[in-house]
Amino acid sequence: MAVRFYDKVFVRAAGAVFSTIGKAALAGGWALLPASIQVTQELNLKTEPDVTTAMGDGTDNVGSEAATVDMQLINFTGANLSSLRSAFINQQVDMVVYDSQASGSGWALFGVQLYPAPDVSGGKEQVIKLTGKRRYASDTSPAMVPVTLT
């Protein structure tokens, strides 16, 4: 699989799970993140074991999983940070990310709570770290899935 740079990030209030979505539907019913700020290439979506139980044969039983997101945003203002905090803190959202240069497929993360945190350091560009996690039982549908964009 080729390298992707996920520069398009869309969010909405948590809703129905899907595996295919039209780009027109994203543009019409979802919010493009960000409008004026930019997503760096430090975007990371992954799933991992959350609760495990050691078994007698030396393996682990995975009882629950967690889907996580970790991304960085630059070129933001105080108003951008304030609106991100209002939109994400203690709110469940769905997120779709895709590479605008290879826009036939992407990834969706359903029902995640995001936390925007400014990271201001000397000698570095200021960023907003946008992180979140969704925990779910391992015997249910995963919260992070590949999606087809039409």
XYZ file of C-alpha atoms in Angstrom:
150
model
C 0.000 0.000 0.000
C 1.331 3.440 -0.904
C 2.147 6.206 1.546
C -0.713 8.597 2.282
C -0.715 12.130 3.677
C -4.067 12.712 5.333
C -4.681 16.401 4.689
C -8.496 16.252 4.658
C -10.187 15.773 8.017
C -13.976 15.920 8.322
C -15.978 15.675 11.558
C -19.632 15.505 12.573
C -21.641 14.709 15.685
C -21.586 10.935 16.210
C -24.083 9.188 13.962
C -24.653 6.095 11.851
C -21.729 3.835 10.967
C -20.960 3.399 7.235
C -18.343 1.897 4.945
C -18.984 4.082 1.861
C -19.665 7.813 1.722
C -19.806 10.390 -1.054
C -17.424 13.344 -1.015
C -20.479 15.534 -1.668
C -22.035 14.195 1.551
C -18.845 15.030 3.448
C -18.757 18.536 1.995
C -22.458 19.105 2.711
C -23.085 17.535 6.098
C -19.706 17.403 7.801
C -17.331 20.123 8.989
C -13.970 20.264 7.250
C -11.245 20.435 9.848
C -9.627 22.824 9.710
C -11.007 25.763 7.751
C -8.004 28.051 8.231
C -5.574 25.875 10.164
C -3.590 22.999 8.663
C -3.114 19.348 9.568
C 0.543 18.308 9.796
C 1.769 14.932 8.595
C 1.942 13.835 12.262
C -1.546 12.299 11.995
C -1.839 8.864 13.589
C -4.946 6.657 13.795
C -4.634 3.185 15.275
C -6.353 0.433 17.210
C -4.793 -1.377 20.133
C -5.743 -3.824 22.886
C -7.357 -2.021 25.808
C -8.240 -4.632 28.433
C -6.440 -7.957 28.269
C -6.444 -11.023 30.496
C -3.433 -13.312 30.712
C -4.337 -16.892 29.805
C -2.791 -20.107 31.129
C -1.165 -20.902 27.776
C 0.942 -17.714 27.736
C -1.335 -15.716 25.448
C -3.579 -12.757 26.235
C -7.336 -12.623 25.753
C -8.316 -9.209 24.357
C -11.567 -8.197 26.047
C -11.728 -4.681 24.687
C -9.966 -2.540 22.139
C -9.297 1.163 21.792
C -9.205 3.223 18.616
C -7.030 6.301 19.056
C -6.331 9.467 17.119
C -3.356 11.769 17.537
C -2.837 14.718 15.189
C -1.264 18.142 15.162
C -2.717 21.367 13.790
C -0.773 24.540 12.924
C -1.574 28.120 11.846
C -4.337 28.527 14.414
C -5.683 31.486 16.354
C -7.102 31.746 19.847
C -10.574 31.724 18.316
C -9.766 28.438 16.502
C -8.712 26.833 19.782
C -11.835 28.086 21.525
C -14.128 26.717 18.809
C -12.322 23.351 18.801
C -12.737 23.100 22.580
C -16.458 23.876 22.288
C -16.951 21.360 19.484
C -14.976 18.448 20.935
C -14.634 18.394 24.710
C -17.125 15.894 26.175
C -18.738 15.394 22.746
C -18.739 12.198 20.710
C -17.859 12.784 17.066
C -17.229 10.780 13.923
C -14.129 11.581 11.883
C -13.173 10.812 8.284
C -9.639 11.392 7.015
C -8.286 11.030 3.488
C -5.420 12.078 1.246
C -6.633 14.623 -1.323
C -4.083 13.239 -3.818
C -5.562 9.713 -3.516
C -9.145 10.469 -2.601
C -10.888 7.169 -3.389
C -10.438 5.799 0.092
C -9.856 6.930 3.635
C -10.455 6.002 7.257
C -13.359 6.642 9.599
C -13.297 6.712 13.376
C -16.740 6.549 14.991
C -17.858 7.905 18.356
C -14.537 9.311 19.542
C -14.111 12.094 22.083
C -11.380 14.511 21.035
C -9.303 16.775 23.229
C -7.550 19.836 21.738
C -4.465 20.906 23.706
C -2.122 23.739 22.731
C 1.570 22.827 22.708
C 3.699 25.956 22.842
C 7.473 25.501 23.071
C 10.419 27.794 22.440
C 12.180 27.208 19.130
C 9.263 25.219 17.700
C 6.091 26.032 15.835
C 3.010 26.280 18.026
C 0.629 23.349 17.539
C -2.715 22.147 18.774
C -2.469 18.463 19.621
C -5.815 16.854 18.927
C -6.074 13.489 20.646
C -8.874 11.086 21.409
C -9.812 7.518 22.206
C -12.808 5.263 21.745
C -12.991 2.064 23.780
C -15.218 -0.834 22.713
C -15.680 -4.549 23.354
C -13.555 -6.758 21.115
C -16.607 -8.762 20.033
C -18.345 -5.721 18.502
C -17.745 -3.840 15.257
C -14.492 -1.862 15.353
C -14.655 1.907 15.839
C -12.004 2.544 13.157
C -12.658 1.233 9.646
C -11.482 1.869 6.097
C -14.063 3.693 3.993
C -14.646 4.068 0.272
C -15.172 7.625 -0.976
C -17.352 8.142 -4.028
